[in-house]
């Protein structure tokens, strides 16, 4: 079975992994009213992530991401993706949500 993660690391070697379940998941900023399946906490200082920032699609380890017209955008390897368009993710890609940089891990 394929394991898909988004990994965040800071300069102090702290690491946070977000598991990507099969199917469609909403990624967004943690908020008590959030509808996001994968919630990114603001304790990391990343308030530039929208509450409903993007959708990630996982079909047997094949990942695609779709920006939800977020204010601060979604970037893959420093290239901004267009809202509403699914874009494939590959192992090792750099995914940026607002100012938060994550690494795509597919095992």
Short mmCIF file of N, CA and C in Angstrom, two decimals:
data_model
loop_
_atom_site.label_atom_id
_atom_site.label_comp_id
_atom_site.label_asym_id
_atom_site.label_seq_id
_atom_site.Cartn_x
_atom_site.Cartn_y
_atom_site.Cartn_z
N UNK A 1 0.85 -1.19 0.00
CA UNK A 1 0.00 0.00 0.00
C UNK A 1 0.89 1.25 0.00
N UNK A 2 0.54 2.21 -0.79
CA UNK A 2 1.29 3.45 -0.91
C UNK A 2 0.98 4.37 0.25
N UNK A 3 2.02 5.02 0.78
CA UNK A 3 1.88 5.97 1.87
C UNK A 3 2.21 7.35 1.33
N UNK A 4 1.32 8.31 1.50
CA UNK A 4 1.52 9.66 0.99
C UNK A 4 1.49 10.64 2.15
N UNK A 5 2.49 11.53 2.19
CA UNK A 5 2.63 12.49 3.27
C UNK A 5 2.99 13.86 2.72
N UNK A 6 2.65 14.89 3.48
CA UNK A 6 3.21 16.21 3.32
C UNK A 6 4.04 16.44 4.56
N UNK A 7 5.30 16.84 4.40
CA UNK A 7 6.22 17.00 5.52
C UNK A 7 6.68 18.44 5.61
N UNK A 8 6.63 18.98 6.83
CA UNK A 8 7.12 20.32 7.11
C UNK A 8 8.27 20.22 8.09
N UNK A 9 9.36 20.92 7.81
CA UNK A 9 10.52 20.94 8.71
C UNK A 9 10.93 22.39 8.93
N UNK A 10 11.35 22.68 10.17
CA UNK A 10 11.88 24.02 10.42
C UNK A 10 13.39 23.95 10.61
N UNK A 11 14.00 25.07 10.88
CA UNK A 11 15.45 25.14 11.03
C UNK A 11 15.97 24.38 12.24
N UNK A 12 15.11 24.11 13.21
CA UNK A 12 15.50 23.39 14.43
C UNK A 12 15.33 21.89 14.29
N UNK A 13 15.13 21.42 13.06
CA UNK A 13 14.95 19.99 12.77
C UNK A 13 13.63 19.43 13.28
N UNK A 14 12.70 20.30 13.68
CA UNK A 14 11.36 19.83 14.04
C UNK A 14 10.65 19.41 12.76
N UNK A 15 9.94 18.31 12.82
CA UNK A 15 9.26 17.79 11.64
C UNK A 15 7.81 17.49 11.98
N UNK A 16 6.92 17.88 11.08
CA UNK A 16 5.49 17.58 11.22
C UNK A 16 5.04 16.92 9.93
N UNK A 17 4.40 15.74 10.06
CA UNK A 17 3.91 15.02 8.89
C UNK A 17 2.39 15.07 8.85
N UNK A 18 1.86 15.30 7.68
CA UNK A 18 0.42 15.28 7.44
C UNK A 18 0.13 14.14 6.48
N UNK A 19 -0.54 13.09 6.94
CA UNK A 19 -0.87 11.94 6.12
C UNK A 19 -1.99 12.30 5.16
N UNK A 20 -1.85 11.86 3.91
CA UNK A 20 -2.86 12.12 2.89
C UNK A 20 -3.69 10.85 2.70
N UNK A 21 -4.93 10.83 3.18
CA UNK A 21 -5.75 9.63 3.02
C UNK A 21 -6.21 9.45 1.58
N UNK A 22 -6.68 8.26 1.26
CA UNK A 22 -7.25 7.98 -0.06
C UNK A 22 -8.47 8.88 -0.26
N UNK A 23 -8.72 9.23 -1.51
CA UNK A 23 -9.88 10.04 -1.85
C UNK A 23 -9.53 11.53 -1.92
N UNK A 24 -10.52 12.36 -1.65
CA UNK A 24 -10.37 13.81 -1.74
C UNK A 24 -10.32 14.39 -0.33
N UNK A 25 -9.36 15.26 -0.08
CA UNK A 25 -9.23 15.93 1.21
C UNK A 25 -9.08 17.42 1.00
N UNK A 26 -9.68 18.19 1.89
CA UNK A 26 -9.51 19.64 1.90
C UNK A 26 -8.36 19.97 2.85
N UNK A 27 -7.44 20.82 2.40
CA UNK A 27 -6.35 21.31 3.25
C UNK A 27 -6.65 22.76 3.57
N UNK A 28 -6.55 23.10 4.86
CA UNK A 28 -6.80 24.48 5.26
C UNK A 28 -6.23 24.79 6.63
N UNK A 29 -6.32 26.05 7.00
CA UNK A 29 -5.83 26.53 8.29
C UNK A 29 -6.74 26.03 9.41
N UNK A 30 -6.12 25.65 10.52
CA UNK A 30 -6.89 25.22 11.68
C UNK A 30 -7.73 26.40 12.18
N UNK A 31 -8.96 26.10 12.48
CA UNK A 31 -9.91 27.08 12.98
C UNK A 31 -11.01 26.26 13.64
N UNK A 32 -11.59 26.76 14.72
CA UNK A 32 -12.62 25.96 15.39
C UNK A 32 -13.82 25.69 14.49
N UNK A 33 -14.01 26.51 13.46
CA UNK A 33 -15.11 26.30 12.51
C UNK A 33 -14.64 25.69 11.20
N UNK A 34 -13.40 25.22 11.16
CA UNK A 34 -12.81 24.72 9.92
C UNK A 34 -13.51 23.46 9.42
N UNK A 35 -13.62 23.38 8.10
CA UNK A 35 -14.17 22.17 7.46
C UNK A 35 -13.05 21.35 6.82
N UNK A 36 -11.80 21.79 7.02
CA UNK A 36 -10.66 21.12 6.38
C UNK A 36 -10.43 19.74 7.00
N UNK A 37 -10.13 18.77 6.14
CA UNK A 37 -9.78 17.42 6.58
C UNK A 37 -8.35 17.40 7.13
N UNK A 38 -7.47 18.17 6.50
CA UNK A 38 -6.07 18.29 6.94
C UNK A 38 -5.91 19.74 7.38
N UNK A 39 -5.80 19.93 8.70
CA UNK A 39 -5.75 21.28 9.25
C UNK A 39 -4.32 21.65 9.64
N UNK A 40 -3.86 22.77 9.10
CA UNK A 40 -2.52 23.28 9.38
C UNK A 40 -2.65 24.29 10.52
N UNK A 41 -1.95 24.02 11.62
CA UNK A 41 -2.04 24.89 12.80
C UNK A 41 -1.33 26.21 12.60
N UNK A 42 -1.89 27.27 13.15
CA UNK A 42 -1.27 28.59 13.06
C UNK A 42 -0.13 28.73 14.06
N UNK A 43 0.11 27.72 14.90
CA UNK A 43 1.24 27.78 15.82
C UNK A 43 2.57 27.84 15.09
N UNK A 44 2.57 27.47 13.81
CA UNK A 44 3.78 27.55 13.02
C UNK A 44 3.95 28.94 12.41
N UNK A 45 3.02 29.84 12.69
CA UNK A 45 3.13 31.20 12.19
C UNK A 45 2.62 31.38 10.78
N UNK A 46 1.91 30.41 10.25
CA UNK A 46 1.47 30.47 8.86
C UNK A 46 0.00 30.82 8.77
N UNK A 47 -0.28 32.08 8.99
CA UNK A 47 -1.66 32.55 8.89
C UNK A 47 -2.02 32.89 7.46
N UNK A 48 -1.09 32.63 6.52
CA UNK A 48 -1.34 32.91 5.11
C UNK A 48 -2.06 31.75 4.42
N UNK A 49 -2.40 30.72 5.18
CA UNK A 49 -3.16 29.60 4.64
C UNK A 49 -4.64 29.88 4.87
N UNK A 50 -5.42 29.74 3.82
CA UNK A 50 -6.87 29.94 3.94
C UNK A 50 -7.52 28.78 4.69
N UNK A 51 -8.69 29.01 5.23
CA UNK A 51 -9.40 27.93 5.93
C UNK A 51 -9.79 26.81 4.96
N UNK A 52 -10.02 27.13 3.70
CA UNK A 52 -10.31 26.16 2.64
C UNK A 52 -9.33 26.47 1.51
N UNK A 53 -8.07 26.09 1.70
CA UNK A 53 -7.00 26.53 0.81
C UNK A 53 -6.97 25.75 -0.51
N UNK A 54 -7.03 24.42 -0.41
CA UNK A 54 -6.95 23.59 -1.62
C UNK A 54 -7.53 22.20 -1.34
N UNK A 55 -7.69 21.46 -2.44
CA UNK A 55 -8.09 20.06 -2.34
C UNK A 55 -6.92 19.22 -2.82
N UNK A 56 -6.73 18.07 -2.16
CA UNK A 56 -5.72 17.13 -2.62
C UNK A 56 -6.42 15.81 -2.90
N UNK A 57 -6.11 15.23 -4.03
CA UNK A 57 -6.73 13.98 -4.49
C UNK A 57 -5.68 12.88 -4.41
N UNK A 58 -6.02 11.78 -3.75
CA UNK A 58 -5.10 10.65 -3.62
C UNK A 58 -5.81 9.41 -4.13
N UNK A 59 -5.38 8.94 -5.27
CA UNK A 59 -5.92 7.70 -5.82
C UNK A 59 -4.77 6.70 -5.92
N UNK A 60 -4.68 5.87 -4.88
CA UNK A 60 -3.66 4.82 -4.83
C UNK A 60 -2.24 5.38 -4.94
N UNK A 61 -2.00 6.50 -4.26
CA UNK A 61 -0.67 7.10 -4.27
C UNK A 61 -0.42 8.07 -5.40
N UNK A 62 -1.36 8.18 -6.33
CA UNK A 62 -1.28 9.19 -7.39
C UNK A 62 -1.94 10.46 -6.87
N UNK A 63 -1.14 11.49 -6.65
CA UNK A 63 -1.65 12.72 -6.03
C UNK A 63 -1.85 13.82 -7.06
N UNK A 64 -2.94 14.56 -6.87
CA UNK A 64 -3.19 15.78 -7.63
C UNK A 64 -3.66 16.83 -6.63
N UNK A 65 -3.37 18.09 -6.93
CA UNK A 65 -3.79 19.18 -6.05
C UNK A 65 -4.53 20.22 -6.88
N UNK A 66 -5.50 20.87 -6.23
CA UNK A 66 -6.32 21.89 -6.89
C UNK A 66 -6.49 23.05 -5.92
N UNK A 67 -6.02 24.23 -6.30
CA UNK A 67 -6.18 25.42 -5.47
C UNK A 67 -7.65 25.83 -5.45
N UNK A 68 -8.12 26.26 -4.29
CA UNK A 68 -9.53 26.65 -4.12
C UNK A 68 -9.69 28.16 -4.20
N UNK A 69 -8.94 28.81 -5.10
CA UNK A 69 -8.96 30.26 -5.25
C UNK A 69 -8.56 30.93 -3.94
N UNK A 70 -7.52 30.36 -3.30
CA UNK A 70 -7.03 30.89 -2.03
C UNK A 70 -6.40 32.27 -2.24
N UNK A 71 -6.40 33.07 -1.20
CA UNK A 71 -5.87 34.43 -1.30
C UNK A 71 -4.37 34.43 -1.60
N UNK A 72 -3.61 33.57 -0.92
CA UNK A 72 -2.15 33.57 -1.05
C UNK A 72 -1.59 32.50 -1.98
N UNK A 73 -2.44 31.74 -2.61
CA UNK A 73 -2.03 30.82 -3.66
C UNK A 73 -1.41 29.51 -3.22
N UNK A 74 -1.33 28.61 -4.19
CA UNK A 74 -0.72 27.29 -4.05
C UNK A 74 0.35 27.17 -5.13
N UNK A 75 1.55 26.72 -4.73
CA UNK A 75 2.69 26.66 -5.63
C UNK A 75 3.29 25.25 -5.61
N UNK A 76 3.71 24.78 -6.77
CA UNK A 76 4.45 23.52 -6.86
C UNK A 76 5.81 23.86 -7.47
N UNK A 77 6.86 23.55 -6.72
CA UNK A 77 8.22 23.86 -7.17
C UNK A 77 8.34 25.31 -7.62
N UNK A 78 7.75 26.21 -6.81
CA UNK A 78 7.82 27.67 -6.99
C UNK A 78 6.99 28.21 -8.16
N UNK A 79 6.15 27.37 -8.74
CA UNK A 79 5.28 27.80 -9.84
C UNK A 79 3.84 27.81 -9.32
N UNK A 80 3.20 28.98 -9.44
CA UNK A 80 1.82 29.12 -8.97
C UNK A 80 0.87 28.33 -9.87
N UNK A 81 -0.04 27.59 -9.24
CA UNK A 81 -1.01 26.83 -10.02
C UNK A 81 -2.31 27.65 -10.12
N UNK A 82 -3.02 27.44 -11.20
CA UNK A 82 -4.28 28.15 -11.42
C UNK A 82 -5.38 27.54 -10.57
N UNK A 83 -6.21 28.38 -9.93
CA UNK A 83 -7.33 27.86 -9.15
C UNK A 83 -8.27 27.01 -10.01
N UNK A 84 -8.79 25.95 -9.40
CA UNK A 84 -9.77 25.11 -10.08
C UNK A 84 -9.19 24.10 -11.06
N UNK A 85 -7.87 24.05 -11.20
CA UNK A 85 -7.25 23.11 -12.14
C UNK A 85 -6.43 22.10 -11.36
N UNK A 86 -6.68 20.81 -11.59
CA UNK A 86 -5.91 19.75 -10.92
C UNK A 86 -4.52 19.65 -11.54
N UNK A 87 -3.51 19.57 -10.66
CA UNK A 87 -2.13 19.46 -11.10
C UNK A 87 -1.49 18.27 -10.38
N UNK A 88 -0.78 17.39 -11.11
CA UNK A 88 -0.16 16.23 -10.46
C UNK A 88 0.96 16.63 -9.50
N UNK A 89 1.09 15.85 -8.42
CA UNK A 89 2.20 15.99 -7.47
C UNK A 89 3.08 14.76 -7.58
N UNK A 90 4.37 14.95 -7.48
CA UNK A 90 5.34 13.85 -7.56
C UNK A 90 6.16 13.80 -6.28
N UNK A 91 6.71 12.65 -5.99
CA UNK A 91 7.57 12.48 -4.83
C UNK A 91 8.71 13.50 -4.89
N UNK A 92 8.93 14.22 -3.79
CA UNK A 92 9.99 15.20 -3.71
C UNK A 92 9.60 16.61 -4.12
N UNK A 93 8.38 16.79 -4.65
CA UNK A 93 7.93 18.13 -5.02
C UNK A 93 7.89 19.03 -3.79
N UNK A 94 8.17 20.31 -4.02
CA UNK A 94 7.98 21.32 -2.98
C UNK A 94 6.60 21.92 -3.19
N UNK A 95 5.77 21.82 -2.18
CA UNK A 95 4.41 22.36 -2.22
C UNK A 95 4.36 23.55 -1.27
N UNK A 96 3.97 24.70 -1.78
CA UNK A 96 3.85 25.88 -0.92
C UNK A 96 2.41 26.33 -0.87
N UNK A 97 1.90 26.44 0.35
CA UNK A 97 0.55 26.94 0.60
C UNK A 97 0.72 28.28 1.31
N UNK A 98 0.41 29.38 0.63
CA UNK A 98 0.72 30.69 1.21
C UNK A 98 2.22 30.77 1.40
N UNK A 99 2.68 30.90 2.66
CA UNK A 99 4.11 30.96 2.96
C UNK A 99 4.66 29.64 3.50
N UNK A 100 3.80 28.66 3.71
CA UNK A 100 4.21 27.37 4.29
C UNK A 100 4.76 26.46 3.19
N UNK A 101 6.01 26.01 3.36
CA UNK A 101 6.62 25.10 2.40
C UNK A 101 6.60 23.66 2.95
N UNK A 102 6.11 22.74 2.13
CA UNK A 102 6.00 21.33 2.49
C UNK A 102 6.69 20.51 1.41
N UNK A 103 7.12 19.31 1.80
CA UNK A 103 7.68 18.39 0.83
C UNK A 103 6.69 17.25 0.62
N UNK A 104 6.48 16.85 -0.63
CA UNK A 104 5.60 15.73 -0.96
C UNK A 104 6.41 14.44 -0.84
N UNK A 105 5.93 13.48 -0.05
CA UNK A 105 6.59 12.19 0.12
C UNK A 105 5.59 11.11 -0.29
N UNK A 106 5.98 10.29 -1.26
CA UNK A 106 5.16 9.15 -1.69
C UNK A 106 6.03 7.92 -1.57
N UNK A 107 5.63 6.99 -0.71
CA UNK A 107 6.43 5.75 -0.48
C UNK A 107 5.66 4.56 -0.97
#
